[in-house]
Amino acid sequence: MWAIAILAVTLVGAGVLRFGGQQAAGPGAPAAAAPAALSAEKAALAALAPGDRPEGCVQPDRRIQLYAVELPKDGTQIRLGYGLTPETASYPGPLIEMIEGECLAITLHNQVPAATLEALRRDLNHPLGVSLHTHGVKYTPTSDGTIHTDSWVPPGGQRTYIWFAKPRNPTTGAQGTAGYWWYHDHMVGGPHGTQGQGAGLFGGLVVRRQGDVRPDRTYVTVFGDLQSINLRRGAATDTCDPANPVPGPTCLIAEQGERVEFLVVGMGNDMHTFHLHGHSWADTRTGTLDGTNKALVDSVPVIDNKTLGPGDSFGVQIVAGDSVGAGNWMLHCHMQFHSDQGMATMLHVLNPDGTLAAHSADHAPVSAAGAPAAHAGHEGSHT
């Protein structure tokens, strides 16, 4: 059950972005609803304690529901995921989008069984629970998602976190929060959430500025320990059906000419590099560059490989197949022993009929003798 964590940037419904029938949480106008329901929601948002709101957030502009659930095991490895519904939980979790100036309330529901959390616990004195901690945006201690601020969720409980995408202030020069970030658990297993992240409790957050170039598709790619991409390696990183590929964490596809965005995250303990064959991008906040300013264009490097450390995140935007056409373009860590061990997948730029271009290469992990390893997946902790 691998829910899809990508989106087409099209606003529909109650501020929800959809691609291929799956959902990602993004800003937008609320759907038509009964006035009483809208009034109740507005009252609920306004009732949140002022101390729970970072400076600049008068009250949240919208609310989303997020669920932490247990997913089928990967071999013997426990897997957890976040989802906008329990049924669509995945790893990575849903992409959350905000616009600078927006305040977002996220209610996290902990549906992970206590027995599962017990199995992941590394300290018997550490309480059982999950949390939601984010990078990049503003929040008060009550939304930090850590044990020392008592901002976690016990089994069967729920908690509302408030994030504020502080805007840039051109008068004072204070920077805003636009950027490519990530969110994750900070509770499962111990006070740093190492076991929660290693089990799958993480996802991507994009904060945009008005006027930013919008992609057609966004993929979250988390580079982690044990040479993994989104906690998978080798053949498990790319499960596309050649005749009917369905986009998702293990099937990165695009039509030729589409603008594709990658939100790249480093998780765990290892250094990595993000490299994409056949494509390049500007080394800027968005991966794009306005060509009207010649001095700026001349000063910004164009790259196709970027170093990534633990906790780092950045965004890349490319035009799929630009000057190179349809094909299967390798996306991998360029630390050689990492890619040799299966830290590689493909961006498939589709044929005009929607199928994958033919390819025979196998990027499964290899044994010391050079033959493909017996397993397509992998086990163990990843952070």
C-alpha positions as a printed NumPy array, in Angstrom:
array([[  0.   ,   0.   ,   0.   ],
       [  2.113,   2.85 ,  -1.268],
       [  0.136,   6.095,  -1.342],
       [  1.304,   8.695,  -3.817],
       [  3.109,  11.73 ,  -2.465],
       [  3.261,  13.835,  -5.611],
       [  0.909,  16.412,  -7.056],
       [ -0.081,  18.509,  -9.986],
       [ -0.228,  22.083,  -8.834],
       [ -3.933,  22.578,  -9.442],
       [ -6.212,  23.843,  -6.725],
       [ -9.408,  21.89 ,  -6.239],
       [-11.863,  21.352,  -3.457],
       [-11.072,  22.438,   0.062],
       [ -7.569,  23.642,  -0.64 ],
       [ -6.462,  20.141,  -1.607],
       [ -4.132,  19.452,  -4.496],
       [ -4.736,  16.307,  -6.5  ],
       [ -2.737,  14.208,  -8.913],
       [ -3.697,  10.754, -10.08 ],
       [ -6.485,  10.54 ,  -7.507],
       [ -4.146,  11.103,  -4.551],
       [ -4.012,  14.108,  -2.268],
       [ -1.465,  16.569,  -0.979],
       [ -2.227,  19.403,   1.389],
       [ -1.985,  22.791,  -0.276],
       [ -3.432,  26.279,  -0.002],
       [ -6.598,  27.165,  -1.832],
       [-10.154,  28.401,  -1.575],
       [-12.449,  26.258,   0.574],
       [-15.014,  24.109,  -1.169],
       [-18.695,  24.948,  -0.979],
       [-20.001,  23.97 ,   2.441],
       [-22.938,  24.663,   4.694],
       [-22.648,  28.068,   6.418],
       [-23.003,  26.399,   9.813],
       [-20.056,  24.09 ,   9.088],
       [-17.903,  26.987,   7.921],
       [-18.831,  29.004,  11.001],
       [-17.975,  26.084,  13.288],
       [-14.588,  25.619,  11.646],
       [-13.841,  29.339,  11.853],
       [-14.816,  29.367,  15.507],
       [-12.625,  26.33 ,  16.204],
       [ -9.622,  28.008,  14.585],
       [-10.236,  31.254,  16.467],
       [-10.528,  29.376,  19.775],
       [ -6.951,  28.123,  19.634],
       [ -5.025,  29.671,  22.518],
       [ -3.088,  32.844,  21.599],
       [  0.058,  31.322,  23.089],
       [ -0.114,  28.594,  20.477],
       [  0.211,  31.116,  17.643],
       [  3.59 ,  32.426,  16.504],
       [  3.932,  36.18 ,  16.131],
       [  2.262,  37.302,  12.91 ],
       [ -0.425,  34.607,  12.972],
       [ -3.659,  36.264,  14.07 ],
       [ -5.474,  32.978,  13.62 ],
       [ -4.923,  29.983,  11.31 ],
       [ -6.131,  30.416,   7.739],
       [ -6.929,  26.729,   7.278],
       [ -6.662,  23.375,   8.987],
       [ -5.7  ,  19.926,   7.771],
       [ -6.026,  16.529,   9.432],
       [ -2.921,  14.329,   9.471],
       [ -2.831,  10.704,  10.596],
       [  0.123,   8.649,  11.829],
       [ -0.518,   4.956,  11.159],
       [  1.267,   1.646,  10.919],
       [  1.888,   0.32 ,   7.393],
       [  2.799,  -3.186,   6.167],
       [  6.29 ,  -4.241,   7.179],
       [  9.238,  -4.107,   4.811],
       [ 10.592,  -7.576,   5.497],
       [ 10.974,  -7.483,   9.275],
       [ 11.264,  -3.685,   9.412],
       [  8.343,  -1.823,  11.019],
       [  6.936,   0.843,   8.72 ],
       [  4.929,   3.913,   9.752],
       [  3.538,   6.749,   7.662],
       [  1.684,  10.052,   7.722],
       [ -1.444,  10.526,   5.619],
       [ -4.267,  13.002,   5.018],
       [ -6.453,   9.989,   5.728],
       [ -5.435,   6.723,   7.415],
       [ -5.96 ,   4.888,   4.119],
       [ -3.583,   7.134,   2.146],
       [ -0.692,   7.152,   4.624],
       [  2.7  ,   6.634,   3.008],
       [  6.402,   7.27 ,   3.334],
       [  7.193,   9.989,   2.47 ],
       [  3.982,  11.468,   3.853],
       [  1.861,  13.956,   1.885],
       [  3.527,  17.045,   0.499],
       [  2.34 ,  20.109,   2.438],
       [  2.324,  23.427,   0.572],
       [  2.065,  26.902,   2.073],
       [  2.275,  30.454,   0.755],
       [  4.311,  33.05 ,   2.663],
       [  1.971,  34.865,   5.022],
       [ -0.225,  31.817,   5.601],
       [ -0.893,  30.275,   9.002],
       [ -1.742,  26.577,   9.056],
       [ -3.252,  24.411,  11.81 ],
       [ -2.436,  20.689,  11.515],
       [ -4.267,  18.243,  13.755],
       [ -2.213,  15.072,  14.15 ],
       [ -4.068,  11.863,  15.053],
       [ -1.946,   9.064,  16.491],
       [ -3.342,   5.75 ,  15.244],
       [ -0.095,   3.779,  15.682],
       [ -0.739,   0.869,  18.083],
       [  0.93 ,   1.181,  21.479],
       [  2.511,  -2.255,  20.988],
       [  4.23 ,  -1.044,  17.812],
       [  5.579,   2.045,  19.542],
       [  6.742,  -0.196,  22.385],
       [  8.68 ,  -2.352,  19.904],
       [ 10.458,   0.754,  18.575],
       [ 11.252,   2.239,  21.997],
       [ 14.931,   2.319,  22.988],
       [ 14.475,   3.688,  26.516],
       [ 11.909,   2.144,  28.849],
       [ 11.465,   5.495,  30.603],
       [ 10.547,   7.23 ,  27.348],
       [  6.763,   7.612,  26.881],
       [  4.935,   6.109,  23.921],
       [  3.784,   8.604,  21.322],
       [  4.35 ,  10.301,  17.985],
       [  4.835,  13.951,  17.085],
       [  5.106,  16.454,  14.247],
       [  8.221,  18.606,  14.012],
       [  8.911,  20.871,  11.055],
       [ 11.822,  22.759,   9.564],
       [ 11.749,  26.243,   8.075],
       [  8.502,  27.83 ,   9.253],
       [  7.673,  29.547,  12.561],
       [  5.938,  27.963,  15.561],
       [  5.741,  28.289,  19.346],
       [  7.13 ,  25.696,  21.789],
       [  3.696,  24.061,  21.987],
       [  4.064,  23.137,  18.29 ],
       [  7.703,  22.004,  18.469],
       [  6.78 ,  18.318,  18.501],
       [  9.329,  17.312,  21.152],
       [  9.23 ,  15.612,  24.528],
       [ 10.919,  18.501,  26.351],
       [  8.084,  20.851,  25.317],
       [  5.47 ,  18.168,  26.034],
       [  4.115,  18.612,  22.501],
       [  3.6  ,  15.012,  21.433],
       [  0.588,  12.747,  20.913],
       [ -0.065,   9.531,  22.907],
       [ -1.602,   6.466,  21.234],
       [ -5.216,   7.183,  20.317],
       [ -4.81 ,  10.917,  20.963],
       [ -4.636,  14.033,  18.824],
       [ -2.937,  17.413,  18.96 ],
       [ -3.049,  20.568,  16.847],
       [  0.208,  22.153,  15.682],
       [  0.322,  25.666,  14.224],
       [  2.841,  26.673,  11.561],
       [  3.33 ,  30.207,  10.25 ],
       [  5.021,  30.827,   6.882],
       [  6.461,  34.197,   7.863],
       [  6.764,  36.475,   4.813],
       [  9.837,  38.363,   3.767],
       [  9.97 ,  41.978,   5.006],
       [ 11.478,  44.177,   2.27 ],
       [ 11.603,  47.167,   4.616],
       [ 13.73 ,  45.561,   7.324],
       [ 15.439,  43.042,   5.075],
       [ 14.281,  40.17 ,   7.294],
       [ 14.121,  36.96 ,   5.317],
       [ 10.897,  35.043,   4.987],
       [ 10.338,  31.31 ,   5.111],
       [ 10.004,  30.482,   1.415],
       [ 11.949,  27.353,   0.69 ],
       [ 12.005,  23.573,   0.53 ],
       [ 11.701,  22.   ,   3.98 ],
       [ 10.637,  18.778,   5.625],
       [  8.646,  17.573,   8.595],
       [  9.165,  14.463,  10.699],
       [  8.564,  12.677,  13.967],
       [ 10.662,  13.72 ,  16.98 ],
       [  9.29 ,  11.213,  19.486],
       [  9.238,   7.562,  18.444],
       [ 11.943,   5.445,  20.06 ],
       [ 13.551,   8.271,  22.   ],
       [ 13.721,  12.068,  22.392],
       [ 15.007,  12.634,  18.855],
       [ 12.51 ,  10.46 ,  16.99 ],
       [ 15.266,   8.446,  15.347],
       [ 13.186,   5.288,  15.168],
       [ 10.133,   7.177,  13.933],
       [ 12.044,   8.717,  11.053],
       [ 13.699,   5.405,  10.263],
       [ 10.278,   3.74 ,  10.16 ],
       [  8.793,   6.298,   7.726],
       [  7.415,   9.282,   9.658],
       [  8.644,  12.095,   7.428],
       [  7.414,  14.227,   4.535],
       [  8.042,  17.367,   2.5  ],
       [  6.984,  20.981,   3.069],
       [  7.184,  23.67 ,   0.36 ],
       [  6.715,  27.34 ,   1.21 ],
       [  6.263,  29.46 ,  -1.908],
       [  6.215,  33.175,  -2.557],
       [  3.55 ,  34.781,  -4.677],
       [  4.879,  34.749,  -8.236],
       [  7.035,  31.656,  -7.851],
       [  7.092,  29.421, -10.904],
       [  4.741,  26.509, -10.221],
       [  5.609,  22.96 , -11.219],
       [  3.355,  20.436, -12.909],
       [  4.566,  17.668, -10.609],
       [  6.458,  17.475,  -7.317],
       [  8.336,  14.452,  -6.022],
       [  9.837,  14.161,  -2.546],
       [ 13.125,  12.241,  -2.556],
       [ 14.625,  11.524,   0.857],
       [ 18.217,  10.263,   0.797],
       [ 18.981,   8.222,   3.93 ],
       [ 21.19 ,   5.637,   5.553],
       [ 21.822,   2.144,   4.189],
       [ 22.037,   3.737,   0.715],
       [ 18.291,   4.359,   0.58 ],
       [ 15.955,   6.647,  -1.341],
       [ 12.654,   7.015,   0.52 ],
       [ 13.754,   4.047,   2.694],
       [ 14.152,   1.817,  -0.372],
       [ 17.044,   0.769,  -2.567],
       [ 17.803,  -1.2  ,  -5.676],
       [ 14.808,  -2.541,  -7.582],
       [ 12.476,  -1.401,  -4.776],
       [ 13.122,   2.264,  -5.687],
       [ 11.48 ,   1.883,  -9.116],
       [  8.321,  -0.189,  -9.425],
       [  6.772,   1.484, -12.5  ],
       [  4.565,  -0.675, -14.68 ],
       [  6.066,  -0.13 , -18.158],
       [  2.654,  -0.159, -19.851],
       [  0.664,   1.734, -17.233],
       [  2.983,   3.679, -14.919],
       [  1.299,   5.272, -11.899],
       [  3.24 ,   8.119, -10.277],
       [  4.317,   7.703,  -6.676],
       [  7.319,   7.43 ,  -4.353],
       [  8.609,   4.442,  -6.342],
       [  7.512,   5.545,  -9.82 ],
       [  8.905,   8.909, -10.895],
       [  7.363,   9.82 , -14.244],
       [  6.718,  12.939, -16.314],
       [  5.487,  13.835, -19.75 ],
       [  7.986,  15.534, -22.007],
       [  7.915,  19.299, -21.476],
       [  6.364,  19.178, -18.007],
       [  7.982,  21.189, -15.225],
       [  9.043,  18.687, -12.567],
       [ 10.025,  19.69 ,  -9.053],
       [ 12.085,  17.573,  -6.684],
       [ 12.119,  18.297,  -2.975],
       [ 15.366,  16.695,  -1.834],
       [ 15.988,  15.841,   1.814],
       [ 18.956,  14.34 ,   3.654],
       [ 18.011,  12.102,   6.59 ],
       [ 20.122,  10.01 ,   8.929],
       [ 23.89 ,  10.049,   9.316],
       [ 25.453,   9.926,   5.833],
       [ 26.506,  12.514,   3.285],
       [ 25.038,  12.175,  -0.202],
       [ 24.902,  13.956,  -3.538],
       [ 21.772,  14.37 ,  -5.661],
       [ 22.458,  13.843,  -9.363],
       [ 19.979,  13.643, -12.253],
       [ 21.092,  12.476, -15.7  ],
       [ 20.255,  14.535, -18.766],
       [ 18.925,  17.562, -16.855],
       [ 20.269,  20.581, -14.993],
       [ 18.931,  23.469, -12.936],
       [ 19.897,  26.885, -11.608],
       [ 21.461,  26.868,  -8.142],
       [ 18.839,  29.209,  -6.666],
       [ 16.085,  28.956,  -4.049],
       [ 13.594,  27.542,  -6.555],
       [ 15.947,  25.9  ,  -9.033],
       [ 14.743,  28.402, -11.65 ],
       [ 16.085,  31.733, -12.87 ],
       [ 14.427,  34.764, -14.429],
       [ 16.302,  35.331, -17.675],
       [ 15.52 ,  39.059, -17.868],
       [ 18.365,  40.061, -15.535],
       [ 21.539,  39.292, -17.505],
       [ 23.899,  40.104, -14.62 ],
       [ 22.047,  37.694, -12.354],
       [ 21.891,  35.02 , -15.028],
       [ 25.633,  35.287, -15.566],
       [ 26.348,  35.027, -11.832],
       [ 24.243,  31.978, -10.973],
       [ 25.748,  28.573, -11.737],
       [ 23.811,  25.875, -13.558],
       [ 24.364,  22.493, -11.904],
       [ 23.28 ,  18.865, -12.159],
       [ 24.759,  17.56 ,  -8.891],
       [ 24.347,  18.935,  -5.357],
       [ 25.749,  17.826,  -2.002],
       [ 23.295,  16.852,   0.716],
       [ 24.009,  16.399,   4.42 ],
       [ 21.788,  15.093,   7.234],
       [ 18.893,  17.487,   7.798],
       [ 19.581,  19.459,   4.609],
       [ 16.834,  20.118,   2.085],
       [ 16.594,  21.953,  -1.212],
       [ 14.427,  22.195,  -4.307],
       [ 15.138,  21.488,  -7.95 ],
       [ 12.952,  22.287, -10.96 ],
       [ 13.65 ,  20.867, -14.396],
       [ 11.765,  20.66 , -17.699],
       [ 11.368,  16.947, -18.366],
       [ 13.15 ,  15.803, -21.491],
       [ 14.343,  19.318, -22.416],
       [ 16.569,  18.826, -25.497],
       [ 17.008,  15.144, -24.617],
       [ 13.544,  13.721, -25.231],
       [ 11.74 ,  10.768, -23.742],
       [ 13.812,   8.231, -21.893],
       [ 14.838,   6.779, -18.557],
       [ 17.08 ,   9.222, -16.729],
       [ 18.982,   7.945, -13.724],
       [ 18.563,   9.786, -10.427],
       [ 21.104,   8.695,  -7.85 ],
       [ 23.637,   9.497,  -5.169],
       [ 27.003,  10.168,  -6.793],
       [ 28.99 ,   8.775,  -3.88 ],
       [ 30.061,   5.739,  -5.833],
       [ 29.712,   3.052,  -3.188],
       [ 26.238,   4.395,  -2.378],
       [ 25.048,   4.034,  -5.962],
       [ 26.796,   0.66 ,  -6.244],
       [ 24.703,  -0.541,  -3.307],
       [ 21.432,   0.453,  -4.949],
       [ 20.968,   4.133,  -4.138],
       [ 19.587,   4.87 ,  -7.585],
       [ 16.25 ,   5.171,  -9.304],
       [ 14.915,   6.606, -12.585],
       [ 13.005,   9.631, -13.758],
       [ 10.977,   8.213, -16.638],
       [ 10.146,  10.809, -19.298],
       [  7.275,   9.048, -20.996],
       [  6.736,   8.208, -24.612],
       [  3.908,  10.141, -26.326],
       [  1.567,   7.164, -25.732],
       [  2.187,   7.313, -21.965],
       [  4.384,   4.23 , -21.741],
       [  7.949,   3.958, -20.475],
       [ 10.803,   4.002, -22.936],
       [ 12.45 ,   0.607, -23.289],
       [ 15.405,  -0.023, -21.001],
       [ 17.236,  -3.11 , -19.796],
       [ 19.438,  -1.619, -17.081],
       [ 18.913,  -2.98 , -13.56 ],
       [ 19.826,  -0.803, -10.601],
       [ 19.314,  -3.474,  -7.952],
       [ 22.023,  -3.708,  -5.272],
       [ 24.915,  -5.948,  -6.22 ],
       [ 26.793,  -8.498,  -4.193],
       [ 30.547,  -8.498,  -3.682],
       [ 30.824, -10.864,  -6.654],
       [ 29.037,  -8.367,  -8.877],
       [ 25.748, -10.258,  -9.205],
       [ 22.442,  -8.687,  -8.182],
       [ 21.696,  -9.147,  -4.497],
       [ 19.03 , -11.673,  -3.631],
       [ 16.699,  -9.072,  -2.16 ],
       [ 15.081,  -6.077,  -3.819],
       [ 14.295,  -4.284,  -0.591],
       [ 16.251,  -3.923,   2.644],
       [ 15.831,  -4.131,   6.35 ],
       [ 16.993,  -2.334,   9.465],
       [ 16.928,   1.209,  10.77 ],
       [ 17.697,   4.037,   8.386],
       [ 18.52 ,   6.951,  10.672]])
